[in-house]
């Protein structure tokens, strides 16, 4: 896909991976729709990239539908949708409140599915839909049971949609990050304290997202070696579980 002039919607563009993605797409000449919650951050980003800002809280499904309607009304056709907005939560599952579970599911799973559903009719014939999932959704992580579950659900949704759209010209991709140096950990209320794997800069994930949009790539791990534990888990799950229990499982 030619990025210059392409209409690209980036959710969660006000921070971290989304902001880095928007900056790279802006440099490539894309026409951006910048979503997030923080209007001031979005306005500051738009000052560097150009584009339309659409603040909305994706814990509310109605707000997701409103964003889709506004994008369709303003542009008619969308060339790419990057579903990136997300939140984490860490701690024992038994300590989660019903509201915390609800919001994790709403923001990380319901919102990207609803936004994709609502924008699919406006997607150009060669359009792209990219999802930022997580290694947690591929392996499971102690202390992140619901987060892992919703990311696994998003992964599975993306894979199914890719099959469904095969032959249409539209392509679906997932970017599967490991640990990324963003505000994600501070916001979820528990900093990242492990010594390995080391966090990667958000620009590295953004580069993979932009490749997924430009080339229609189906799947990218960031960093690439993360495919190894996923493959081990698939081939020898008993060995994987033993190693995960020994080295922390998270
Ligand atoms: N950081 C990691 O290690 C890591 C690893 C794997 C996957 N991921 C995934 O990468 C994606 C981006 O995360 P990040 O690391 O860049 O974190 P981040 O810096 O905290 O950015 C999260 C983005 O999502 C938006 N967002 C959060 N809650 C929202 C809500 N209720 N409604 C609308 N927007 C909301 C935020 O908007 P505001 O700032 O305006 O509130 C922000 O733009 C997420 O899906 C996350 O699950 C991150």
Tab-separated table of C-alpha atoms and ligand atoms in Angstrom:
chain	number	residue	atom	x	y	z
A	1	UNK	CA	0.000	0.000	0.000
A	2	UNK	CA	1.181	3.511	-0.835
A	3	UNK	CA	1.244	5.353	2.491
A	4	UNK	CA	1.355	8.845	0.995
A	5	UNK	CA	-2.197	10.151	1.063
A	6	UNK	CA	-3.616	6.974	2.655
A	7	UNK	CA	-6.288	7.564	5.316
A	8	UNK	CA	-5.088	5.705	8.421
A	9	UNK	CA	-6.950	5.527	11.742
A	10	UNK	CA	-4.672	4.931	14.754
A	11	UNK	CA	-6.322	4.190	18.105
A	12	UNK	CA	-4.395	4.931	21.279
A	13	UNK	CA	-2.291	7.467	19.376
A	14	UNK	CA	-1.870	9.766	22.385
A	15	UNK	CA	0.916	7.699	23.956
A	16	UNK	CA	3.573	4.995	23.554
A	17	UNK	CA	3.315	2.634	20.573
A	18	UNK	CA	0.372	4.502	19.036
A	19	UNK	CA	2.151	7.877	19.157
A	20	UNK	CA	5.326	6.384	17.643
A	21	UNK	CA	3.217	4.734	14.914
A	22	UNK	CA	1.423	7.994	14.123
A	23	UNK	CA	4.725	9.859	13.871
A	24	UNK	CA	6.161	7.301	11.436
A	25	UNK	CA	2.978	7.244	9.342
A	26	UNK	CA	2.914	11.067	9.368
A	27	UNK	CA	6.494	11.179	8.061
A	28	UNK	CA	5.421	8.798	5.267
A	29	UNK	CA	2.654	11.207	4.245
A	30	UNK	CA	-0.438	9.366	5.556
A	31	UNK	CA	-3.629	11.319	6.362
A	32	UNK	CA	-4.148	10.451	10.002
A	33	UNK	CA	-7.111	10.047	12.294
A	34	UNK	CA	-5.640	10.197	15.790
A	35	UNK	CA	-7.676	8.588	18.549
A	36	UNK	CA	-6.944	8.537	22.292
A	37	UNK	CA	-8.507	9.904	25.445
A	38	UNK	CA	-6.263	12.863	26.198
A	39	UNK	CA	-7.250	15.794	23.927
A	40	UNK	CA	-4.156	17.872	24.804
A	41	UNK	CA	-1.757	15.065	23.889
A	42	UNK	CA	-3.663	14.364	20.693
A	43	UNK	CA	-3.575	18.053	19.723
A	44	UNK	CA	0.158	18.210	20.359
A	45	UNK	CA	0.729	15.079	18.238
A	46	UNK	CA	-1.473	16.440	15.442
A	47	UNK	CA	0.717	19.566	15.477
A	48	UNK	CA	3.586	17.298	14.342
A	49	UNK	CA	1.735	14.869	12.061
A	50	UNK	CA	-1.320	16.749	10.836
A	51	UNK	CA	-4.631	14.933	10.818
A	52	UNK	CA	-7.915	14.799	12.654
A	53	UNK	CA	-8.061	14.160	16.410
A	54	UNK	CA	-10.946	12.141	17.837
A	55	UNK	CA	-10.803	11.781	21.633
A	56	UNK	CA	-13.069	9.028	22.988
A	57	UNK	CA	-13.185	6.656	25.956
A	58	UNK	CA	-13.308	3.144	24.493
A	59	UNK	CA	-14.583	1.659	27.755
A	60	UNK	CA	-17.897	2.926	26.347
A	61	UNK	CA	-18.972	1.017	23.209
A	62	UNK	CA	-21.253	3.878	22.139
A	63	UNK	CA	-18.192	6.137	21.969
A	64	UNK	CA	-16.494	3.602	19.667
A	65	UNK	CA	-19.475	3.688	17.320
A	66	UNK	CA	-19.424	7.498	17.334
A	67	UNK	CA	-15.741	7.507	16.307
A	68	UNK	CA	-16.497	5.131	13.433
A	69	UNK	CA	-19.429	7.256	12.281
A	70	UNK	CA	-17.367	10.448	12.347
A	71	UNK	CA	-14.489	8.849	10.408
A	72	UNK	CA	-16.884	7.535	7.750
A	73	UNK	CA	-18.650	10.881	7.463
A	74	UNK	CA	-15.398	12.863	7.119
A	75	UNK	CA	-13.469	10.557	4.785
A	76	UNK	CA	-15.901	8.108	3.179
A	77	UNK	CA	-13.099	5.605	2.593
A	78	UNK	CA	-10.487	4.378	5.075
A	79	UNK	CA	-7.276	2.749	3.836
A	80	UNK	CA	-6.062	1.329	7.136
A	81	UNK	CA	-7.194	0.860	10.714
A	82	UNK	CA	-4.600	0.318	13.451
A	83	UNK	CA	-6.298	-1.072	16.570
A	84	UNK	CA	-3.711	-0.235	19.199
A	85	UNK	CA	-5.465	1.366	22.219
A	86	UNK	CA	-5.222	-0.843	25.273
A	87	UNK	CA	-4.807	-1.064	29.031
A	88	UNK	CA	-3.188	-3.566	31.348
A	89	UNK	CA	-3.903	-4.879	34.821
A	90	UNK	CA	-1.518	-6.889	36.976
A	91	UNK	CA	-2.074	-8.810	40.185
A	92	UNK	CA	-3.874	-11.883	41.462
A	93	UNK	CA	-7.063	-12.641	39.536
A	94	UNK	CA	-8.891	-13.130	42.845
A	95	UNK	CA	-8.202	-9.469	43.665
A	96	UNK	CA	-9.784	-8.064	40.530
A	97	UNK	CA	-13.050	-6.193	40.832
A	98	UNK	CA	-15.929	-6.782	38.436
A	99	UNK	CA	-15.413	-3.245	37.051
A	100	UNK	CA	-11.721	-3.876	36.359
A	101	UNK	CA	-12.555	-7.074	34.463
A	102	UNK	CA	-15.301	-5.271	32.537
A	103	UNK	CA	-13.024	-2.382	31.496
A	104	UNK	CA	-10.170	-4.668	30.417
A	105	UNK	CA	-12.538	-6.587	28.173
A	106	UNK	CA	-14.269	-3.439	26.877
A	107	UNK	CA	-11.144	-1.478	25.943
A	108	UNK	CA	-8.914	-4.335	24.756
A	109	UNK	CA	-11.428	-6.614	23.039
A	110	UNK	CA	-14.926	-5.171	22.533
A	111	UNK	CA	-13.717	-1.774	21.280
A	112	UNK	CA	-11.360	-3.036	18.526
A	113	UNK	CA	-13.930	-5.593	17.364
A	114	UNK	CA	-16.705	-2.975	17.269
A	115	UNK	CA	-14.507	-0.367	15.547
A	116	UNK	CA	-13.474	-2.935	12.926
A	117	UNK	CA	-17.087	-4.007	12.410
A	118	UNK	CA	-18.256	-0.429	11.986
A	119	UNK	CA	-15.401	0.649	9.660
A	120	UNK	CA	-15.157	-2.479	7.492
A	121	UNK	CA	-17.797	-1.234	4.991
A	122	UNK	CA	-15.699	1.931	4.527
A	123	UNK	CA	-12.407	0.052	4.073
A	124	UNK	CA	-10.824	0.506	0.638
A	125	UNK	CA	-10.569	-2.620	-1.570
A	126	UNK	CA	-6.853	-2.979	-0.720
A	127	UNK	CA	-7.420	-1.872	2.905
A	128	UNK	CA	-5.584	-3.067	5.991
A	129	UNK	CA	-6.638	-3.809	9.542
A	130	UNK	CA	-3.792	-4.185	12.039
A	131	UNK	CA	-4.133	-5.276	15.666
A	132	UNK	CA	-1.561	-4.715	18.402
A	133	UNK	CA	-1.931	-7.841	20.532
A	134	UNK	CA	0.633	-9.155	23.062
A	135	UNK	CA	2.912	-12.080	23.789
A	136	UNK	CA	0.743	-12.488	26.924
A	137	UNK	CA	-2.099	-13.628	24.658
A	138	UNK	CA	0.081	-16.294	23.089
A	139	UNK	CA	1.621	-17.794	26.227
A	140	UNK	CA	-0.497	-16.783	29.233
A	141	UNK	CA	1.096	-14.820	32.075
A	142	UNK	CA	0.736	-15.228	35.840
A	143	UNK	CA	-0.880	-12.126	37.347
A	144	UNK	CA	-2.315	-11.067	33.971
A	145	UNK	CA	-5.031	-13.665	33.440
A	146	UNK	CA	-7.728	-11.366	32.049
A	147	UNK	CA	-5.292	-9.248	30.024
A	148	UNK	CA	-3.836	-12.431	28.490
A	149	UNK	CA	-7.322	-13.737	27.758
A	150	UNK	CA	-8.495	-10.609	25.943
A	151	UNK	CA	-5.286	-10.398	23.904
A	152	UNK	CA	-5.680	-14.085	22.952
A	153	UNK	CA	-9.252	-13.297	21.937
A	154	UNK	CA	-8.116	-10.371	19.792
A	155	UNK	CA	-5.448	-12.539	18.159
A	156	UNK	CA	-8.013	-15.193	17.355
A	157	UNK	CA	-10.454	-12.599	16.001
A	158	UNK	CA	-7.736	-11.186	13.741
A	159	UNK	CA	-6.761	-14.629	12.430
A	160	UNK	CA	-10.399	-15.506	11.693
A	161	UNK	CA	-11.035	-12.167	9.951
A	162	UNK	CA	-7.896	-12.689	7.855
A	163	UNK	CA	-9.307	-16.019	6.632
A	164	UNK	CA	-12.698	-14.445	6.033
A	165	UNK	CA	-11.282	-11.601	3.909
A	166	UNK	CA	-8.900	-13.815	1.911
A	167	UNK	CA	-9.225	-13.064	-1.787
A	168	UNK	CA	-10.855	-9.656	-1.269
A	169	UNK	CA	-7.647	-7.623	-1.446
A	170	UNK	CA	-8.095	-6.521	2.174
A	171	UNK	CA	-5.460	-7.779	4.604
A	172	UNK	CA	-5.423	-8.292	8.361
A	173	UNK	CA	-2.226	-8.256	10.421
A	174	UNK	CA	-1.195	-8.658	14.034
A	175	UNK	CA	1.832	-7.202	15.760
A	176	UNK	CA	2.770	-9.174	18.872
A	177	UNK	CA	4.975	-7.144	21.222
A	178	UNK	CA	6.810	-8.436	24.262
A	179	UNK	CA	7.838	-5.792	26.792
A	180	UNK	CA	7.801	-2.234	25.476
A	181	UNK	CA	9.129	0.864	27.205
A	182	UNK	CA	5.917	2.935	27.485
A	183	UNK	CA	3.622	4.286	30.202
A	184	UNK	CA	1.672	1.009	30.042
A	185	UNK	CA	3.269	-0.425	33.202
A	186	UNK	CA	2.962	2.712	35.349
A	187	UNK	CA	-0.671	3.038	34.265
A	188	UNK	CA	-1.575	-0.524	35.127
A	189	UNK	CA	-0.279	0.144	38.645
A	190	UNK	CA	2.658	-2.238	38.640
A	191	UNK	CA	6.046	-1.323	37.140
A	192	UNK	CA	7.977	-3.824	35.035
A	193	UNK	CA	10.694	-5.126	37.342
A	194	UNK	CA	12.140	-8.198	35.628
A	195	UNK	CA	15.682	-8.025	34.304
A	196	UNK	CA	14.807	-9.937	31.161
A	197	UNK	CA	13.449	-9.643	28.587
A	198	UNK	CA	14.569	-6.040	28.360
A	199	UNK	CA	11.932	-3.537	27.205
A	200	UNK	CA	12.196	-2.462	23.562
A	201	UNK	CA	11.554	1.152	22.493
A	202	UNK	CA	8.019	1.875	21.161
A	203	UNK	CA	9.544	2.981	17.835
A	204	UNK	CA	10.524	-0.657	17.163
A	205	UNK	CA	6.945	-1.811	17.543
A	206	UNK	CA	5.756	1.175	15.493
A	207	UNK	CA	8.081	0.141	12.648
A	208	UNK	CA	6.468	-3.329	12.657
A	209	UNK	CA	2.975	-1.796	12.658
A	210	UNK	CA	3.863	0.433	9.708
A	211	UNK	CA	5.286	-2.579	7.822
A	212	UNK	CA	2.058	-4.473	8.529
A	213	UNK	CA	0.068	-1.582	7.035
A	214	UNK	CA	2.372	-1.014	4.046
A	215	UNK	CA	3.123	-4.641	3.116
A	216	UNK	CA	0.018	-6.398	4.445
A	217	UNK	CA	2.175	-8.622	6.634
A	218	UNK	CA	0.088	-11.120	8.626
A	219	UNK	CA	2.182	-11.396	11.795
A	220	UNK	CA	5.233	-9.797	13.403
A	221	UNK	CA	6.754	-10.464	16.806
A	222	UNK	CA	8.715	-7.624	18.411
A	223	UNK	CA	11.373	-8.703	19.247
A	224	UNK	CA	11.476	-11.511	16.700
A	225	UNK	CA	12.873	-14.141	19.092
A	226	UNK	CA	9.508	-14.222	20.913
A	227	UNK	CA	8.343	-16.712	18.282
A	228	UNK	CA	10.649	-19.270	19.961
A	229	UNK	CA	8.751	-19.639	23.282
A	230	UNK	CA	5.469	-19.655	21.344
A	231	UNK	CA	6.774	-22.461	19.105
A	232	UNK	CA	8.080	-24.438	22.116
A	233	UNK	CA	4.685	-24.084	23.822
A	234	UNK	CA	2.941	-25.338	20.678
A	235	UNK	CA	5.241	-28.297	20.133
A	236	UNK	CA	6.099	-29.380	23.683
A	237	UNK	CA	3.619	-27.715	26.065
A	238	UNK	CA	4.774	-29.776	29.058
A	239	UNK	CA	8.352	-28.587	28.628
A	240	UNK	CA	7.159	-25.001	28.149
A	241	UNK	CA	5.093	-25.100	31.365
A	242	UNK	CA	8.009	-26.533	33.289
A	243	UNK	CA	10.342	-23.803	32.054
A	244	UNK	CA	7.755	-21.063	32.652
A	245	UNK	CA	7.166	-22.266	36.222
A	246	UNK	CA	10.900	-22.352	36.853
A	247	UNK	CA	11.695	-18.957	35.310
A	248	UNK	CA	8.668	-17.047	36.552
A	249	UNK	CA	5.805	-17.714	34.102
A	250	UNK	CA	5.432	-14.046	33.394
B	1	LIG	N1	3.972	-1.722	26.711
B	1	LIG	C1	4.033	-3.024	26.583
B	1	LIG	O1	4.926	-3.692	27.143
B	1	LIG	C2	3.052	-3.759	25.703
B	1	LIG	C3	3.321	-5.102	25.419
B	1	LIG	C4	2.441	-5.821	24.606
B	1	LIG	C5	1.330	-5.182	24.083
B	1	LIG	N2	1.090	-3.873	24.384
B	1	LIG	C6	-0.114	-3.263	23.813
B	1	LIG	O2	0.253	-2.131	23.057
B	1	LIG	C7	-0.856	-1.234	22.988
B	1	LIG	C8	-0.371	0.186	23.262
B	1	LIG	O3	0.122	0.245	24.598
B	1	LIG	P1	1.358	1.165	25.029
B	1	LIG	O4	2.402	0.266	25.541
B	1	LIG	O5	1.703	2.141	23.959
B	1	LIG	O6	0.713	1.884	26.304
B	1	LIG	P2	0.367	3.408	26.635
B	1	LIG	O7	1.567	4.267	26.414
B	1	LIG	O8	-0.258	3.374	27.981
B	1	LIG	O9	-0.732	3.799	25.537
B	1	LIG	C9	-2.038	3.283	25.595
B	1	LIG	C10	-2.929	4.048	24.624
B	1	LIG	O10	-4.259	3.498	24.714
B	1	LIG	C11	-5.172	4.564	25.017
B	1	LIG	N3	-6.227	4.126	25.914
B	1	LIG	C12	-6.100	3.542	27.130
B	1	LIG	N4	-7.312	3.385	27.693
B	1	LIG	C13	-8.223	3.880	26.827
B	1	LIG	C14	-9.632	4.015	26.833
B	1	LIG	N5	-10.394	3.634	27.887
B	1	LIG	N6	-10.223	4.598	25.765
B	1	LIG	C15	-9.510	5.015	24.715
B	1	LIG	N7	-8.168	4.929	24.637
B	1	LIG	C16	-7.532	4.367	25.684
B	1	LIG	C17	-4.346	5.627	25.713
B	1	LIG	O11	-5.010	6.869	25.576
B	1	LIG	P3	-4.795	8.079	26.663
B	1	LIG	O12	-3.319	8.117	26.956
B	1	LIG	O13	-5.240	9.300	25.928
B	1	LIG	O14	-5.592	7.718	27.855
B	1	LIG	C18	-3.030	5.533	24.959
B	1	LIG	O15	-3.089	6.283	23.778
B	1	LIG	C19	-1.891	-1.759	23.982
B	1	LIG	O16	-2.909	-2.447	23.285
B	1	LIG	C20	-1.096	-2.742	24.836
B	1	LIG	O17	-1.912	-3.771	25.358
B	1	LIG	C21	1.925	-3.149	25.166
